Coordinates of C-alpha atoms in Angstrom, one line a residue:
X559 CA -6.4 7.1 28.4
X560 CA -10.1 8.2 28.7
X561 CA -12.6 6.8 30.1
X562 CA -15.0 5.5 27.0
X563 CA -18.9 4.8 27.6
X564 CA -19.5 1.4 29.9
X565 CA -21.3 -1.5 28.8
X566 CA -22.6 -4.4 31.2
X567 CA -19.2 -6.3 31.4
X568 CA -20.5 -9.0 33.2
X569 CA -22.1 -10.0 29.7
X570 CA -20.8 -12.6 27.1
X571 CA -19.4 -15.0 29.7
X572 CA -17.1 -17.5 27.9
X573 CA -17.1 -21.1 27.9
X574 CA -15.0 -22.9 29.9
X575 CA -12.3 -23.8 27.3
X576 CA -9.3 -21.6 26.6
X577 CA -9.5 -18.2 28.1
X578 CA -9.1 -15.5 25.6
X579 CA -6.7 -14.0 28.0
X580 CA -4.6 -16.9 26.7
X581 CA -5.3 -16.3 23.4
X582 CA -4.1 -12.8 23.3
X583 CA -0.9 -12.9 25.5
X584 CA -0.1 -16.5 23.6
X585 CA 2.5 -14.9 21.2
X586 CA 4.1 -12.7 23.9
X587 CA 4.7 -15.4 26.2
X588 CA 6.3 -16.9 23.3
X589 CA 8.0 -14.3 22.5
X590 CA 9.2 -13.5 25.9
X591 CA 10.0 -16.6 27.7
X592 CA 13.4 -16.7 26.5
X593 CA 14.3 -12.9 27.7
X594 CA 12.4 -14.4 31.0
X595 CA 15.3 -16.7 31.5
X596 CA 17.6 -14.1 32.0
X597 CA 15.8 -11.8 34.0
X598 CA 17.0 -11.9 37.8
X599 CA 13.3 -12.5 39.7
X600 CA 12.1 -12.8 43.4
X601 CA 10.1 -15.2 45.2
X602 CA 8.1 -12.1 46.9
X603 CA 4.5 -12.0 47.0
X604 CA 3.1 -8.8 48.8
X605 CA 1.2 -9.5 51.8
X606 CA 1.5 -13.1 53.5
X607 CA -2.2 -13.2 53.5
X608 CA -2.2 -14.2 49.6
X609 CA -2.2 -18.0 48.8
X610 CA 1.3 -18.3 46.8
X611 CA 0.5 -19.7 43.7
X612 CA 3.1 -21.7 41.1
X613 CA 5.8 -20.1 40.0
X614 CA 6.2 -22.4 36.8
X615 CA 4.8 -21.4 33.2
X616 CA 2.1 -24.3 32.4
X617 CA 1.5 -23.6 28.6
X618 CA 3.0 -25.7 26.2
X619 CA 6.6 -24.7 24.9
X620 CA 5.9 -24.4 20.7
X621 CA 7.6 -27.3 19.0
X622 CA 8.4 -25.6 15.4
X623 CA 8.5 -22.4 13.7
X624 CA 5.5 -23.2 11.7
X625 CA 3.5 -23.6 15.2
X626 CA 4.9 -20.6 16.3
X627 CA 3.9 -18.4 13.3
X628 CA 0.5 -20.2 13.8
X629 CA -0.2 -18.8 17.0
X630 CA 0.9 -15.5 16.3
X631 CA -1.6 -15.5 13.3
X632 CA -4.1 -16.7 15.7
X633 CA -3.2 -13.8 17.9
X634 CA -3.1 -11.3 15.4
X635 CA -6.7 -12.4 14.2
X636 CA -7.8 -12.2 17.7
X637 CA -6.4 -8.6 18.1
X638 CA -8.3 -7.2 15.3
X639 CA -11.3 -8.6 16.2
X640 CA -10.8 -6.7 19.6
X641 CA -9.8 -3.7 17.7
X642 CA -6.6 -4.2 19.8
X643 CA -3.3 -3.7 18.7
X644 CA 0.0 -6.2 19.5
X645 CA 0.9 -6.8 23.0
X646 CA 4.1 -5.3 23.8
X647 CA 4.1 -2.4 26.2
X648 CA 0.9 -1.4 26.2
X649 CA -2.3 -4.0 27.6
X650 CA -5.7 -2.2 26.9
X651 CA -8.7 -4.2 27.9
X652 CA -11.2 -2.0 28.8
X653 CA -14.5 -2.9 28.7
X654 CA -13.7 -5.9 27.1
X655 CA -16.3 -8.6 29.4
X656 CA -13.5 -10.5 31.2
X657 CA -14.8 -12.9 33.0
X658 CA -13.7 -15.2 36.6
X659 CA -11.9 -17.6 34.7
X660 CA -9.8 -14.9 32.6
X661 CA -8.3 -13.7 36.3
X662 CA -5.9 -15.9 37.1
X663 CA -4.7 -16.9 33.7
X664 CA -4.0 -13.3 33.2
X665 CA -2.1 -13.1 36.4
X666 CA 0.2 -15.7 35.3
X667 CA 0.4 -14.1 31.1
X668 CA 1.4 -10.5 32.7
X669 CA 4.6 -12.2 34.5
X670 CA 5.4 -13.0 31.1
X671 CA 5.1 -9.7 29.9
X672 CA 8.2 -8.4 31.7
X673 CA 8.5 -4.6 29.2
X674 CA 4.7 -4.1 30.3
X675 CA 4.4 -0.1 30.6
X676 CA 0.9 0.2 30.4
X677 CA -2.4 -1.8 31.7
X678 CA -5.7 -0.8 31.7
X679 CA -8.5 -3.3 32.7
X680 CA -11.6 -0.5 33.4
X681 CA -14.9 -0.9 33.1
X682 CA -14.3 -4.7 33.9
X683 CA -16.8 -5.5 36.9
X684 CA -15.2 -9.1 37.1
X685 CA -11.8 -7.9 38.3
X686 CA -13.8 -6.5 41.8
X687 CA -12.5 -9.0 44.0
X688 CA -9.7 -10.9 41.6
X689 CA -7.0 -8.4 41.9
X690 CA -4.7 -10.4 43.7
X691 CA -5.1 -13.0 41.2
X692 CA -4.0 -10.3 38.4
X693 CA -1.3 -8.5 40.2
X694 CA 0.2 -10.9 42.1
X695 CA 3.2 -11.8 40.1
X696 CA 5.0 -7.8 40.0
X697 CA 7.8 -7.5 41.3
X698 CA 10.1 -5.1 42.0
X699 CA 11.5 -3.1 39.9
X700 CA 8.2 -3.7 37.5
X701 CA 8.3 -1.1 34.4
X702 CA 4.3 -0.8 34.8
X703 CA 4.2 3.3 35.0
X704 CA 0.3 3.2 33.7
X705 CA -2.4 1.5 35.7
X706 CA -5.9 2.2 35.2
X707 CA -8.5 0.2 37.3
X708 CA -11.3 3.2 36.2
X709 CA -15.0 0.9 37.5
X710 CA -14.0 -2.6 37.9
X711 CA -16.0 -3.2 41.3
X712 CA -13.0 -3.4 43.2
X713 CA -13.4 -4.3 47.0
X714 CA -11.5 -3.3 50.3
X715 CA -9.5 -5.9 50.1
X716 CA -8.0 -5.2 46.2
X717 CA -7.4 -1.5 47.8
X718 CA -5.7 -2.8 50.9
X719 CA -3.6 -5.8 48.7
X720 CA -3.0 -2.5 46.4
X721 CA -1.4 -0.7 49.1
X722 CA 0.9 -3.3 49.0
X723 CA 1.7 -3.7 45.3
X724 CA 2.3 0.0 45.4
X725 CA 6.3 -0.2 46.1
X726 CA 6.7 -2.6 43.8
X727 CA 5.9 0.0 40.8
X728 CA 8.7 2.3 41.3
X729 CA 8.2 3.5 37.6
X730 CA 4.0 4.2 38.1
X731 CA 3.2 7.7 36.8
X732 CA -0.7 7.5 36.6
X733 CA -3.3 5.4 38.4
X734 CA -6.6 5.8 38.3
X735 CA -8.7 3.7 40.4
X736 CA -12.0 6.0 39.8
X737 CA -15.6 4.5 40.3
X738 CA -14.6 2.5 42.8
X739 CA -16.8 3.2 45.3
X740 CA -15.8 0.7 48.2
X741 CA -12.1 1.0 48.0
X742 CA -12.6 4.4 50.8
X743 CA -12.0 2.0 53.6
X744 CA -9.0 0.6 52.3
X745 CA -7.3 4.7 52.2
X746 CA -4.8 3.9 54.4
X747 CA -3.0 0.9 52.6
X748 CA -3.1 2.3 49.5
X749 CA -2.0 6.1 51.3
X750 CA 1.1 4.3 52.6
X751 CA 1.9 2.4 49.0
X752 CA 1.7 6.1 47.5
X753 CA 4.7 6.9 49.3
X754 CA 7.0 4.6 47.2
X755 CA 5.8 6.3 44.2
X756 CA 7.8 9.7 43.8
X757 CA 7.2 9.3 40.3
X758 CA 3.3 9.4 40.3
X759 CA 2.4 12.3 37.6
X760 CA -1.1 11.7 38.2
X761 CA -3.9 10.1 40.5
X762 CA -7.6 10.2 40.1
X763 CA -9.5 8.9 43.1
X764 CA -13.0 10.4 41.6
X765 CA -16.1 8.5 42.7
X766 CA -14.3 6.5 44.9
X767 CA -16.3 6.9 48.4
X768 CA -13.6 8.9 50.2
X769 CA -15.0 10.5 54.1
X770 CA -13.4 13.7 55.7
X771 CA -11.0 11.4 57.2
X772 CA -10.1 10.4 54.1
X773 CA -8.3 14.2 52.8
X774 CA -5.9 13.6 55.9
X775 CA -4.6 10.0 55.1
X776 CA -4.0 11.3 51.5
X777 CA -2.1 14.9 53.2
X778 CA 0.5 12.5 54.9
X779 CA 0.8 10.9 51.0
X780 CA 1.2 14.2 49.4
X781 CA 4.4 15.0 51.0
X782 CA 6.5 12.0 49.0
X783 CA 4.4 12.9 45.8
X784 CA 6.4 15.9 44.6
X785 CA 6.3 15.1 40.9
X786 CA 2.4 15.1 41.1
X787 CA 0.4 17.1 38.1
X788 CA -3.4 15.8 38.2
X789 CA -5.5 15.1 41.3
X790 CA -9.1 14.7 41.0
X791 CA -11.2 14.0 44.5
X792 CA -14.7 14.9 42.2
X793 CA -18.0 13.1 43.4
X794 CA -17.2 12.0 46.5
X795 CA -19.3 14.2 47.9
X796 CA -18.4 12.7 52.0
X797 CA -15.4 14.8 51.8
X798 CA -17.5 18.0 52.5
X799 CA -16.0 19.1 56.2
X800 CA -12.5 17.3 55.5
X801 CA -10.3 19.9 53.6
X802 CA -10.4 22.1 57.2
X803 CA -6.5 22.3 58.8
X804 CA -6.3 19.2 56.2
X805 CA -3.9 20.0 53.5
X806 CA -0.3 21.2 55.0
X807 CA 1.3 19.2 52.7
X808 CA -0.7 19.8 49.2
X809 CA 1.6 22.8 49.2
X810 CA 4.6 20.2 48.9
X811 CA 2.6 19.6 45.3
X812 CA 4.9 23.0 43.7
X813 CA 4.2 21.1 40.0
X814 CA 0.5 20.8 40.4
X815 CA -0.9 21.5 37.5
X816 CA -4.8 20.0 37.3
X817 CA -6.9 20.2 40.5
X818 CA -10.7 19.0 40.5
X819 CA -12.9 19.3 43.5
X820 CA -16.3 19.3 41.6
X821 CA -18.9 18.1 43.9
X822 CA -17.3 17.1 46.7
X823 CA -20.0 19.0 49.2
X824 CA -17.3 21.8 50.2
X825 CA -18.3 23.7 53.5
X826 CA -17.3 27.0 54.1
X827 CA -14.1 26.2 56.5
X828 CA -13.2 23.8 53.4
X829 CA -13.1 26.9 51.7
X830 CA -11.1 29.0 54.6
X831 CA -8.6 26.1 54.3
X832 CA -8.6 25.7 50.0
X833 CA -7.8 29.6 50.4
X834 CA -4.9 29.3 52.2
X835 CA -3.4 26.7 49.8
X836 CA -4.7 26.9 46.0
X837 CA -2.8 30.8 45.6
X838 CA 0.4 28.6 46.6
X839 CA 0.2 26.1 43.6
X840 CA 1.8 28.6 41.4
X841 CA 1.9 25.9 38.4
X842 CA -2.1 25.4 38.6
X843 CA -3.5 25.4 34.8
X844 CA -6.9 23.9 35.8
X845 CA -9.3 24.5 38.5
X846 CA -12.6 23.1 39.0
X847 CA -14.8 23.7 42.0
X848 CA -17.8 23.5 40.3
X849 CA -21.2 22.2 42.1
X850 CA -20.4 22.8 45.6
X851 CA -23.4 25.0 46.3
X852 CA -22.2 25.4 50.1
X853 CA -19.6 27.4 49.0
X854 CA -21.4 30.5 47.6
X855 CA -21.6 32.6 50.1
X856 CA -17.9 31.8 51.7
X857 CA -16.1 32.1 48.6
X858 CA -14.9 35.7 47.9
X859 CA -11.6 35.8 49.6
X860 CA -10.8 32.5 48.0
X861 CA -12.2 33.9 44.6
X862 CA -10.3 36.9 45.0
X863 CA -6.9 35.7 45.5
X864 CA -7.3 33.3 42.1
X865 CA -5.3 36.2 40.9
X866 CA -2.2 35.0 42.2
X867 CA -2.2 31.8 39.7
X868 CA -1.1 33.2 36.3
X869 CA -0.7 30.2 34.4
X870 CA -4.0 29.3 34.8
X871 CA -6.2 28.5 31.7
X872 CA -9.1 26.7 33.0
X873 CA -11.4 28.2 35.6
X874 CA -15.0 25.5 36.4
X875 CA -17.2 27.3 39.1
X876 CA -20.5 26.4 37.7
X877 CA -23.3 25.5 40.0
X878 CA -21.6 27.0 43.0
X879 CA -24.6 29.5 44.0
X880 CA -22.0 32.6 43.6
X881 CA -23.4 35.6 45.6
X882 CA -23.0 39.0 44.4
X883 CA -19.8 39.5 46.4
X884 CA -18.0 36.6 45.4
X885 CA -18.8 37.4 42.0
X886 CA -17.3 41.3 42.3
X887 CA -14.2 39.5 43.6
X888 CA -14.0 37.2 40.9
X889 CA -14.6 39.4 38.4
X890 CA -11.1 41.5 39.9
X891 CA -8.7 38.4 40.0
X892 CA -10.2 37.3 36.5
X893 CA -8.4 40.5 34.4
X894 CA -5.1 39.0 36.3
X895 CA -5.5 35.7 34.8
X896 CA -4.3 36.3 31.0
X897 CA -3.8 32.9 30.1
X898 CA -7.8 31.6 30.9
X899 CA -9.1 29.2 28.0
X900 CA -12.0 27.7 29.5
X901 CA -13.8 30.2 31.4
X902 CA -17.5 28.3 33.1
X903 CA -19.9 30.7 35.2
X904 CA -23.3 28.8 34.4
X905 CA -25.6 28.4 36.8
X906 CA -24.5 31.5 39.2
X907 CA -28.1 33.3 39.0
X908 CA -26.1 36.7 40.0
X909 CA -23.9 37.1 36.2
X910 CA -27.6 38.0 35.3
X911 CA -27.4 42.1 34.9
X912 CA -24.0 42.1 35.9
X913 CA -21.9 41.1 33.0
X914 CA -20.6 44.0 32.4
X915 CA -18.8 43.6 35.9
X916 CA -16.4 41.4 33.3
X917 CA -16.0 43.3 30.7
X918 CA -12.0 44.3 31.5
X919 CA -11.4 40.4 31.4
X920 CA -13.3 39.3 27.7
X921 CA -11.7 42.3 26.7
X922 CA -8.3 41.1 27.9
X923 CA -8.9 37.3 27.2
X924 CA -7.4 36.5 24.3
X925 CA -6.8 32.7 24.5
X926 CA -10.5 32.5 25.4
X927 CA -11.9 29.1 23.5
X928 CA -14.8 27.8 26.0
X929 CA -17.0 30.5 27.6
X930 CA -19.9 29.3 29.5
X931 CA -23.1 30.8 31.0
X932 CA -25.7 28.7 30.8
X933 CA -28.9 29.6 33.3
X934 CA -27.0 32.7 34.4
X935 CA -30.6 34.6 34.4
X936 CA -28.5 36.9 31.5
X937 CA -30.8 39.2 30.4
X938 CA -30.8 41.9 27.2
X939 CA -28.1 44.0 28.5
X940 CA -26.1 42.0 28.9
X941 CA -26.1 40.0 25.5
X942 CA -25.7 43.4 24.1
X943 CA -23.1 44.3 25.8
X944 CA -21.2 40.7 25.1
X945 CA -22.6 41.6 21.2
X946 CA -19.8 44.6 21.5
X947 CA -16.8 42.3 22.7
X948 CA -17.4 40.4 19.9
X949 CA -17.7 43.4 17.2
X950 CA -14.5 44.6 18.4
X951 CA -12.2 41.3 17.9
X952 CA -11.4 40.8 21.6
X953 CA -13.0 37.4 21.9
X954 CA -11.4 36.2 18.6
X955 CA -10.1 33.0 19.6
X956 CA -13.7 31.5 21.1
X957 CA -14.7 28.1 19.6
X958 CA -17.3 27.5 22.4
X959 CA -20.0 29.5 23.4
X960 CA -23.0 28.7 25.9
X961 CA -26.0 30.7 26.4
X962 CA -28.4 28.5 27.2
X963 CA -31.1 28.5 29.5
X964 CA -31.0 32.1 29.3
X965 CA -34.8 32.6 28.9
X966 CA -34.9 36.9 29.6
X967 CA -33.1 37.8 26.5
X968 CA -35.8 39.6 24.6
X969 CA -35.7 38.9 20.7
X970 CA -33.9 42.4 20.0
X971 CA -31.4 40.8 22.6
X972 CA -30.6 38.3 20.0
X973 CA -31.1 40.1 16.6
X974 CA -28.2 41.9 18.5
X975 CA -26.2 39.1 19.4
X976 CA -26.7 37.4 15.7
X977 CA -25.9 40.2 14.0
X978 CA -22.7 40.2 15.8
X979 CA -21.3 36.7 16.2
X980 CA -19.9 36.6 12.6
X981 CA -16.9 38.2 14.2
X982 CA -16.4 35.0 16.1
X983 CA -14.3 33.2 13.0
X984 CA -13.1 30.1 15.2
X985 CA -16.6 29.2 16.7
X986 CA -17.3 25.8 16.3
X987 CA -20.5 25.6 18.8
X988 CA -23.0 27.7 19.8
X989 CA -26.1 26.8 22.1
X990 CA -29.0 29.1 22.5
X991 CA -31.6 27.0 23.6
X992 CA -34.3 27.7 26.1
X993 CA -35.6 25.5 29.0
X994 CA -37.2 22.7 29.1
X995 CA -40.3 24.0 29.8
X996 CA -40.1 27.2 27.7
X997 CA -41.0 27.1 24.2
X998 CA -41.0 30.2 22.3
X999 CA -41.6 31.4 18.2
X1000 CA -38.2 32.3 16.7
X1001 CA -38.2 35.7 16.1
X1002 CA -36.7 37.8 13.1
X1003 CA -33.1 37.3 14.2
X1004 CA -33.3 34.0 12.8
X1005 CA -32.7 35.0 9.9
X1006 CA -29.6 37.2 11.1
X1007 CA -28.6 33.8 12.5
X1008 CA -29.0 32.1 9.0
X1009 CA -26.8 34.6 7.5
X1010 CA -24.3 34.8 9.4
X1011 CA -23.4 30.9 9.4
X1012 CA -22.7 31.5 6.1
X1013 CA -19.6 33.6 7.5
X1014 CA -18.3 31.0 10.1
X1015 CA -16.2 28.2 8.4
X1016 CA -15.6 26.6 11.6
X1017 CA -19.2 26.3 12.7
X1018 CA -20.5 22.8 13.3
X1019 CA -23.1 23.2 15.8
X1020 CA -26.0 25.4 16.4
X1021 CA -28.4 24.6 19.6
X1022 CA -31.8 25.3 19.7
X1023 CA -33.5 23.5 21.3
X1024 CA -37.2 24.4 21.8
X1025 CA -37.0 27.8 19.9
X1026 CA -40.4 27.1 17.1
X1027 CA -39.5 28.4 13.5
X1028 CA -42.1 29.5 11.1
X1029 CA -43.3 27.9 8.2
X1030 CA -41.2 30.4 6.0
X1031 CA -37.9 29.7 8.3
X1032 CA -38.4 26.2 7.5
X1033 CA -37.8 26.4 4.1
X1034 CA -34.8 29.0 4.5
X1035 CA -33.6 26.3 6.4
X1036 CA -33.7 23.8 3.8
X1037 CA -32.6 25.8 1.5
X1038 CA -29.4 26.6 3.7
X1039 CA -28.9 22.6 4.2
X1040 CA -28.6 22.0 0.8
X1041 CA -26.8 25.2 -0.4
X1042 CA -23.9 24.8 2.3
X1043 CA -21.5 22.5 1.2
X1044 CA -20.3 21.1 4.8
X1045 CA -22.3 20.1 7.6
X1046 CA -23.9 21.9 10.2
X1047 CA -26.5 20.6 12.4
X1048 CA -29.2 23.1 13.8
X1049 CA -31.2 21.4 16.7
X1050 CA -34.2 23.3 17.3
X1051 CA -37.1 22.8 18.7
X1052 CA -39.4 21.7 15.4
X1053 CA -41.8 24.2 12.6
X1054 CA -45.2 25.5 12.9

């Protein structure tokens, strides 16, 4: 499940009368209390440090079929107001403003949702500090194998009481406890309750306040987590230092296929260490190092050996401050790595005037979708020579192209690069714009630019932001808006 935009969920407090937690579980627990009966349950709670709570179901047993159908209407209602669907293996309440008082009661409605496969409660702040109240009644054996906690404010304590819950979910293939930023100091517990989940397929700790110590508690994890295919350690940006003699047992991970270390502060023996270990994970399809600026001058023999992942598809080293090395030994494992997709190099000031350094790997990319170089200081040369690889089909399969911020490129640059693109059949997007503080008249190759829209059926998006067009390109423009039957949005920087 993604993680959707966050409102304040500490809004909309309810009134203390029935929680709608109650409301929207009331048909399940109905429904469920009779397969309940025959389940074979525990008394275990995990951790003695928890105040047991009772065991026995205090809603009202329903008296008649006509009550019955009732409350299910009155579920059913409450769903769609929630845009929610029926209750049955899957609980999604994200961002949904639960409040103190829903805690508890949803504690005791998920024991009586026994089939529960799925629960997500992000981007609920009120759940910081409540998770015992909510998790409490799992036992083990529990069929949970989705548990997203993305935001919720949760403290050290919910990650150490975690910890213990872990072993209980011997079914748990995703968790994602992102945004969490104080549950750090509670690594250890929640390390050790990893180890009873051989089945986790993925685990996103991103945001989450992790130290250097913390990459060793999660190496001593890794080991029992053989069936692991995502890990994302982005923005915790303490773990700079930690990754050195760290990660013996992330080569245990042989079905790793998503890895994401974007700004996590990397230092250059981070590096020495990532370069002994990423060429192992043969199985890696996406790779994101992007915005670890420390690593820019440490990073060749680590770039170089990116040639040894063949399945990859999705290479992110924006923002890394690439130096002219690194980039030479990038651009020699790239032509190895057939399979690249998404392909980001923005921000790396040194692609400027040495694009065509790449030129054997556009040529050889043909599953290239997503090519990025925004601020890459590109200059003419190299748009023309980019221009060419396009003429001659090899970058066929691009819907995504970034240029941005590329403020060098001299308007016969881009009457160049217009003429061209119309080769480019599956682009969706394309972003010219300038900086910020650059504003500059739209040249004659607007009009190239106008022209060949027309040619691209798949183009949705043009930007341009702060590029000036003339009077007479305005009404070209119009005139374009309302001859084109489908819907393409130019953002430019505004008309004379």
């Amino acid at each position: 499940m993604s993680q959707t935009g966050k409102n304040n969920s500490s809004e909309g407090e309810t009134k203390p009368q029935t929680s709608f937690v109650n409301t929207f579980l009331r048909g399940s627990k109905a429904e469920s209390r009779e397969e309940k009966n025959d389940l074979q349950t525990t008394d275990f709670q995990p951790g003695d440090w928890i105040q047991k709570t009772a065991t026995s179901d205090t809603a009202k047993p329903l008296s008649s079929e006509m009550e019955l159908r009732s409350s299910m209407e009155e579920n059913e209602r409450f769903l769609q107001k929630l845009g929610k669907k029926t209750v049955d293996k899957c609980l999604d309440l994200n961002n949904c403003g639960l409040t103190t008082a829903d805690m508890k009661e949803m504690g005791e409605a998920l024991e009586m949702t026994p089939e529960l496969e799925e629960l997500n409660l992000s981007w609920n702040s009120k759940v910081g500090g409540s998770l015992p109240l909510i998790l409490q009644k799992f036992q083990k054996g529990s069929k949970i194998q989705i548990l997203e906690l993305v935001d919720c404010a949760l403290t050290s304590e919910d990650g150490a009481f975690l910890g213990q819950v872990l072993p209980m979910l011997e079914s748990l293939e995703v968790l994602d406890l992102s945004m969490n930023r104080d549950i750090g100091g509670s690594l250890n517990s929640i390390a050790q309750g990893l180890k009873s989940t051989s089945n986790l397929k993925v685990l996103k700790l991103h945001s989450c306040g992790l130290s250097q110590m913390s990459v060793k508690i999660l190496d001593v994890a890794f080991r029992y987590l053989s069936e692991l295919r995502k890990l994302d350690l982005s923005c915790n940006k303490d773990l700079g230092g930690g990754f050195e003699d760290s990660l013996a047992q992330v080569v245990m991970l042989k079905h790793l296929e998503v890895l994401d270390l974007h700004q996590c502060s990397l230092t250059a023996d981070d590096v020495m260490s990532l370069t002994q270990v990423i060429p192992l994970l043969s199985n890696l399809q996406e790779l994101d190092l992007s915005a670890n600026k420390k690593m820019g001058n440490s990073s060749e023999n680590l770039l170089s050996r990116l040639r040894f992942l063949p399945a990859l598809k999705s290479l992110v080293i924006n923002n890394c401050a690439l130096e002219s090395e690194s980039f030479i030994a990038l651009a020699e494992a790239s032509v190895h790595l057939s399979a690249l997709e998404v392909f980001n190099l923005s921000w790396n000031k040194c692609v400027g005037g040495n694009l065509k350094l790449l030129l054997e790997t556009l040529k050889l990319s043909t599953s290239l979708q997503v090519l990025r170089l925004s601020s890459c200081s590109l200059v003419t040369e190299d748009v023309a020579l980019l221009a060419s690889v396009i003429q001659t089909g090899h970058l066929a399969k691009l819907r995504k192209l970034d240029l941005s911020y590329n403020d060098s490129i001299c308007d016969a640059g881009w009457t160049m690069f217009c003429q061209k693109v119309q080769f480019l059949k599956e682009l969706s997007e394309l972003d010219i714009s300038l900086r910020p503080s650059n504003f500059r008249d739209c040249g004659q190759w607007f009009r190239h630019l106008l022209c060949t829209v027309t040619k691209l059926p798949q183009i949705t998006e043009i930007g341009m932001k702060r590029w000036i067009l003339p009077a007479s390109q305005e009404e070209e423009l119009e005139w374009f808006d309302q001859d084109r039957k489908r819907s393409i949005h130019f953002d430019h920087g505004g008309f004379q």
